[in-house]
């Protein structure tokens, strides 16, 4: 009998989110999944399970994995068959894959075995990432290989969700036809200007006149934290950069303070609301969740006008920087301080409110319901070579 005939339907429609981007220091993807889980628990007829390499609480199922060195605490699911079996064991009615690596293929295998729809959420632009990680004359070849791989993978899903319009266009350019734009969101009640705290600033031990810039996120090559470090050095006193996060490439400099990743959302909101400006030099963001959270806190943003960030940030909410030079960031930051930042703060907050989770998650639910109405797997083989059959659990 087909595995789909054994699914337990007593608890409503069961959505399983499978991702390797889940650890003590994971950021945007984890906050998206936790917000979705909290929201779905209030919806009658839905159950939600997060399948990740490390189980860390109710509603999270552990997947087999190995440690991933120099990743900030991530683990890598390597055993495709074992992950597939674990996902089948959860008896989902719908699977969403949140990363484009080994676990994505296991998610497709599980969806094929159970004949349930498979969704991918494209959180990373593999083509740009490959060009960043592979320097020199091989960068172009690496980018082209990543592009071919991404297209081959994502064409197998019943639907691919892109968090920004620019990422949707990239997917179409890779030959992926079933794509929809699905923005991420923010808890606009938690991330709020009221979280600003003079006491929190005082605890940093900085002079009262300090112009405090904050970055929150992974310390990774594509974030270009060196640009922010150099910009604050060129600005000089009273500018200071506070970097909150974890990863292999933290910013350095005598005007830079590095603090560990902030896992408590309330503590993060306090930091974002208490800073003067949020800064982000990344040029590969598919959305920019930390930027949106800062905007919800009424904190103006200076960010690179590239990829998903260009859709969130313009000169009305702070400053959009059109190149990656430290001088350009320094000039944009200094110019923002020369003007009244009250208007930018208000407009940042207004823009973020339109992305509240209660505004964007109903669209996501609409995508899920459409796939469930269509039923089963519609696109489960044409773009990938057949895989050796493996015995499924009975």
Short mmCIF file of C-alpha atoms in Angstrom, two decimals, residues 85-376:
data_model
loop_
_atom_site.label_atom_id
_atom_site.label_comp_id
_atom_site.label_asym_id
_atom_site.label_seq_id
_atom_site.Cartn_x
_atom_site.Cartn_y
_atom_site.Cartn_z
CA UNK A 85 12.94 8.11 6.26
CA UNK A 86 12.75 10.50 9.20
CA UNK A 87 10.56 12.90 7.23
CA UNK A 88 8.29 10.09 6.04
CA UNK A 89 7.99 9.00 9.67
CA UNK A 90 6.53 12.38 10.56
CA UNK A 91 3.60 11.67 8.20
CA UNK A 92 3.31 15.14 6.65
CA UNK A 93 0.59 16.32 4.32
CA UNK A 94 2.91 19.02 2.97
CA UNK A 95 6.70 19.48 3.15
CA UNK A 96 8.58 22.76 2.92
CA UNK A 97 12.34 22.66 2.39
CA UNK A 98 14.30 25.61 3.77
CA UNK A 99 17.79 24.97 2.39
CA UNK A 100 19.13 23.90 -1.00
CA UNK A 101 21.52 21.16 0.09
CA UNK A 102 21.30 17.46 0.95
CA UNK A 103 18.16 17.89 3.01
CA UNK A 104 16.32 19.45 0.06
CA UNK A 105 16.80 16.25 -1.94
CA UNK A 106 15.69 14.17 1.05
CA UNK A 107 12.57 16.35 1.28
CA UNK A 108 11.81 15.65 -2.37
CA UNK A 109 12.36 11.93 -1.80
CA UNK A 110 9.94 11.97 1.13
CA UNK A 111 7.34 13.93 -0.83
CA UNK A 112 7.64 11.46 -3.72
CA UNK A 113 7.27 8.50 -1.38
CA UNK A 114 4.14 9.89 0.24
CA UNK A 115 2.78 11.71 -2.81
CA UNK A 116 2.39 14.98 -0.94
CA UNK A 117 3.25 18.45 -2.27
CA UNK A 118 6.80 19.72 -1.84
CA UNK A 119 7.53 23.44 -1.42
CA UNK A 120 10.95 25.10 -1.32
CA UNK A 121 11.66 28.44 0.31
CA UNK A 122 14.67 29.99 -1.42
CA UNK A 123 16.56 31.78 1.37
CA UNK A 124 19.92 31.85 -0.47
CA UNK A 125 21.10 32.92 -3.90
CA UNK A 126 23.51 30.07 -4.66
CA UNK A 127 24.85 31.71 -7.81
CA UNK A 128 26.00 34.86 -5.99
CA UNK A 129 27.19 32.88 -2.98
CA UNK A 130 29.43 30.66 -5.11
CA UNK A 131 31.00 33.69 -6.80
CA UNK A 132 31.79 35.14 -3.36
CA UNK A 133 33.24 31.98 -1.85
CA UNK A 134 35.38 31.01 -4.86
CA UNK A 135 37.76 33.86 -5.58
CA UNK A 136 39.87 34.49 -8.63
CA UNK A 137 39.59 33.01 -12.13
CA UNK A 138 37.38 30.11 -10.99
CA UNK A 139 34.65 32.38 -9.58
CA UNK A 140 32.73 32.52 -12.86
CA UNK A 141 32.79 28.76 -13.33
CA UNK A 142 31.67 28.22 -9.74
CA UNK A 143 28.77 30.65 -10.19
CA UNK A 144 27.65 28.91 -13.40
CA UNK A 145 27.81 25.49 -11.74
CA UNK A 146 25.79 26.76 -8.77
CA UNK A 147 23.22 28.25 -11.14
CA UNK A 148 22.80 24.92 -12.98
CA UNK A 149 22.51 23.04 -9.69
CA UNK A 150 19.93 25.47 -8.27
CA UNK A 151 17.82 25.27 -11.40
CA UNK A 152 17.92 21.47 -11.44
CA UNK A 153 16.94 21.28 -7.75
CA UNK A 154 14.19 23.87 -7.66
CA UNK A 155 12.52 22.68 -10.87
CA UNK A 156 11.58 19.50 -9.01
CA UNK A 157 9.45 21.27 -6.40
CA UNK A 158 5.75 21.86 -6.82
CA UNK A 159 6.26 25.49 -5.81
CA UNK A 160 9.25 27.65 -4.92
CA UNK A 161 8.73 30.64 -2.65
CA UNK A 162 10.98 33.68 -3.04
CA UNK A 163 11.11 36.27 -0.24
CA UNK A 164 11.63 39.19 -2.63
CA UNK A 165 10.74 40.11 -6.18
CA UNK A 166 14.41 40.17 -7.21
CA UNK A 167 14.86 36.59 -5.96
CA UNK A 168 11.73 35.54 -7.84
CA UNK A 169 13.29 36.92 -11.02
CA UNK A 170 16.54 35.05 -10.35
CA UNK A 171 14.62 31.79 -10.03
CA UNK A 172 12.79 32.41 -13.29
CA UNK A 173 16.14 33.15 -14.92
CA UNK A 174 17.41 29.78 -13.66
CA UNK A 175 14.56 28.09 -15.52
CA UNK A 176 12.28 27.57 -12.51
CA UNK A 177 8.69 28.25 -13.59
CA UNK A 178 6.59 27.58 -10.49
CA UNK A 179 7.67 30.54 -8.36
CA UNK A 180 5.76 32.92 -6.10
CA UNK A 181 6.92 35.94 -4.12
CA UNK A 182 6.36 35.38 -0.39
CA UNK A 183 7.85 38.10 1.82
CA UNK A 184 9.09 37.39 5.29
CA UNK A 185 7.68 39.39 8.18
CA UNK A 186 8.16 40.85 11.61
CA UNK A 187 6.41 40.83 14.95
CA UNK A 188 5.62 44.54 14.96
CA UNK A 189 4.46 44.45 18.59
CA UNK A 190 7.69 42.90 19.83
CA UNK A 191 10.02 44.90 17.57
CA UNK A 192 8.78 48.35 18.51
CA UNK A 193 10.28 51.80 19.19
CA UNK A 194 9.12 51.47 22.80
CA UNK A 195 11.91 48.92 23.37
CA UNK A 196 14.54 51.70 23.31
CA UNK A 197 16.47 51.79 26.59
CA UNK A 198 18.89 54.43 27.86
CA UNK A 199 19.95 51.94 30.55
CA UNK A 200 20.91 49.40 27.86
CA UNK A 201 23.09 52.01 26.15
CA UNK A 202 24.69 52.99 29.46
CA UNK A 203 25.67 49.36 30.05
CA UNK A 204 27.89 49.51 26.96
CA UNK A 205 30.11 51.96 28.85
CA UNK A 206 30.27 54.41 25.95
CA UNK A 207 30.22 58.22 26.16
CA UNK A 208 26.76 59.77 26.05
CA UNK A 209 27.52 61.48 22.74
CA UNK A 210 28.35 58.20 20.98
CA UNK A 211 26.72 57.70 17.61
CA UNK A 212 25.91 54.01 17.86
CA UNK A 213 25.65 51.92 14.71
CA UNK A 214 24.40 48.35 15.04
CA UNK A 215 24.57 45.25 12.85
CA UNK A 216 22.85 41.99 13.78
CA UNK A 217 23.29 38.77 11.86
CA UNK A 218 25.80 36.19 10.73
CA UNK A 219 29.47 37.08 10.45
CA UNK A 220 29.88 35.65 6.96
CA UNK A 221 31.85 36.75 3.86
CA UNK A 222 28.79 37.86 1.91
CA UNK A 223 27.81 40.28 4.72
CA UNK A 224 30.92 42.41 3.98
CA UNK A 225 31.44 43.38 7.61
CA UNK A 226 34.91 44.62 6.69
CA UNK A 227 33.19 47.45 4.79
CA UNK A 228 31.33 48.50 7.93
CA UNK A 229 34.52 48.27 10.03
CA UNK A 230 36.42 50.48 7.59
CA UNK A 231 33.53 52.94 7.35
CA UNK A 232 33.40 53.47 11.11
CA UNK A 233 37.17 53.86 11.27
CA UNK A 234 37.00 56.60 8.64
CA UNK A 235 34.18 58.33 10.48
CA UNK A 236 36.17 58.35 13.71
CA UNK A 237 34.78 59.57 17.04
CA UNK A 238 32.01 59.58 18.15
CA UNK A 239 30.96 56.69 15.85
CA UNK A 240 31.01 53.11 17.15
CA UNK A 241 29.86 49.89 15.47
CA UNK A 242 28.20 47.24 17.62
CA UNK A 243 28.07 43.86 15.84
CA UNK A 244 25.74 41.23 17.31
CA UNK A 245 26.10 37.74 15.91
CA UNK A 246 28.27 34.72 15.28
CA UNK A 247 30.24 33.27 12.41
CA UNK A 248 33.70 32.85 10.94
CA UNK A 249 34.36 36.48 9.93
CA UNK A 250 33.54 38.97 12.68
CA UNK A 251 34.31 42.66 12.09
CA UNK A 252 37.50 44.06 13.64
CA UNK A 253 38.76 47.47 14.65
CA UNK A 254 39.26 49.74 17.62
CA UNK A 255 35.87 51.36 17.06
CA UNK A 256 34.09 48.01 16.79
CA UNK A 257 32.37 46.12 19.62
CA UNK A 258 31.54 42.46 18.94
CA UNK A 259 28.95 40.77 21.12
CA UNK A 260 27.53 37.24 20.92
CA UNK A 261 24.42 36.37 18.98
CA UNK A 262 21.26 37.54 20.75
CA UNK A 263 18.83 34.62 20.87
CA UNK A 264 16.19 36.35 23.00
CA UNK A 265 13.94 38.34 20.62
CA UNK A 266 13.08 40.88 23.32
CA UNK A 267 16.78 41.53 24.00
CA UNK A 268 17.41 41.88 20.26
CA UNK A 269 14.52 44.33 19.92
CA UNK A 270 15.97 46.37 22.80
CA UNK A 271 19.35 46.56 21.10
CA UNK A 272 17.91 47.51 17.72
CA UNK A 273 15.60 50.15 19.16
CA UNK A 274 18.36 51.66 21.33
CA UNK A 275 20.87 52.16 18.51
CA UNK A 276 20.97 55.28 16.36
CA UNK A 277 21.28 53.58 12.96
CA UNK A 278 21.20 49.99 11.71
CA UNK A 279 23.85 49.22 9.07
CA UNK A 280 24.10 46.37 6.57
CA UNK A 281 26.63 46.09 3.72
CA UNK A 282 25.52 42.68 2.41
CA UNK A 283 24.94 42.44 -1.34
CA UNK A 284 23.34 38.98 -1.48
CA UNK A 285 20.35 39.26 0.87
CA UNK A 286 17.27 37.56 -0.52
CA UNK A 287 15.19 39.62 1.91
CA UNK A 288 16.87 41.21 4.95
CA UNK A 289 14.93 40.16 8.04
CA UNK A 290 17.21 41.92 10.53
CA UNK A 291 16.82 45.14 8.52
CA UNK A 292 13.03 44.83 8.74
CA UNK A 293 13.23 44.20 12.49
CA UNK A 294 15.33 47.33 12.95
CA UNK A 295 12.83 49.33 10.90
CA UNK A 296 9.99 48.03 13.06
CA UNK A 297 11.93 49.42 16.03
CA UNK A 298 11.91 52.82 14.36
CA UNK A 299 15.66 52.68 13.72
CA UNK A 300 16.76 54.24 10.41
CA UNK A 301 18.77 51.92 8.15
CA UNK A 302 21.83 52.45 5.98
CA UNK A 303 22.08 49.44 3.69
CA UNK A 304 23.48 48.31 0.39
CA UNK A 305 20.99 48.91 -2.43
CA UNK A 306 21.37 45.38 -3.76
CA UNK A 307 19.18 42.29 -4.09
CA UNK A 308 16.40 42.04 -1.48
CA UNK A 309 17.66 44.96 0.59
CA UNK A 310 16.93 47.32 -2.30
CA UNK A 311 13.24 46.46 -1.96
CA UNK A 312 13.17 47.32 1.77
CA UNK A 313 15.50 50.32 2.07
CA UNK A 314 15.45 53.67 0.30
CA UNK A 315 16.31 57.19 1.31
CA UNK A 316 12.96 57.73 3.02
CA UNK A 317 13.76 55.15 5.76
CA UNK A 318 17.49 55.90 6.00
CA UNK A 319 19.94 55.65 3.13
CA UNK A 320 20.46 53.24 0.24
CA UNK A 321 24.14 52.87 -0.69
CA UNK A 322 24.68 52.00 -4.35
CA UNK A 323 28.19 50.56 -4.13
CA UNK A 324 30.23 48.59 -1.64
CA UNK A 325 32.94 51.14 -0.85
CA UNK A 326 33.56 52.04 2.82
CA UNK A 327 33.69 55.73 1.87
CA UNK A 328 30.18 55.53 0.45
CA UNK A 329 28.84 53.98 3.64
CA UNK A 330 30.67 56.53 5.78
CA UNK A 331 29.24 59.40 3.77
CA UNK A 332 25.69 57.99 3.92
CA UNK A 333 25.90 57.47 7.69
CA UNK A 334 27.29 60.96 8.33
CA UNK A 335 24.67 62.56 6.08
CA UNK A 336 21.87 60.84 7.97
CA UNK A 337 23.13 62.31 11.24
CA UNK A 338 23.22 65.79 9.70
CA UNK A 339 19.47 65.67 9.17
CA UNK A 340 16.53 65.13 11.48
CA UNK A 341 16.20 61.37 11.69
CA UNK A 342 12.67 61.57 13.13
CA UNK A 343 11.00 61.38 9.72
CA UNK A 344 13.15 58.42 8.64
CA UNK A 345 12.34 56.67 11.92
CA UNK A 346 8.60 57.16 11.45
CA UNK A 347 8.64 55.97 7.84
CA UNK A 348 10.77 52.95 8.71
CA UNK A 349 8.22 51.95 11.31
CA UNK A 350 5.32 52.47 8.92
CA UNK A 351 6.94 50.34 6.25
CA UNK A 352 7.70 47.54 8.70
CA UNK A 353 4.10 47.50 9.95
CA UNK A 354 2.95 46.47 6.47
CA UNK A 355 5.16 43.36 6.85
CA UNK A 356 3.73 42.22 10.18
CA UNK A 357 3.47 38.44 10.31
CA UNK A 358 -0.32 38.76 10.54
CA UNK A 359 -0.20 40.51 7.15
CA UNK A 360 2.17 38.18 5.27
CA UNK A 361 1.40 34.71 6.67
CA UNK A 362 -2.16 34.55 5.29
CA UNK A 363 -0.60 34.76 1.80
CA UNK A 364 1.64 31.81 2.68
CA UNK A 365 -1.36 29.82 3.87
CA UNK A 366 -3.08 30.58 0.56
CA UNK A 367 -0.14 29.01 -1.31
CA UNK A 368 -0.31 25.91 0.89
CA UNK A 369 -4.05 25.49 0.43
CA UNK A 370 -3.77 25.80 -3.33
CA UNK A 371 -1.17 23.03 -3.45
CA UNK A 372 -3.27 20.80 -1.19
CA UNK A 373 -6.29 21.35 -3.41
CA UNK A 374 -4.21 20.24 -6.41
CA UNK A 375 -3.16 17.16 -4.45
CA UNK A 376 -0.09 14.94 -4.64
#
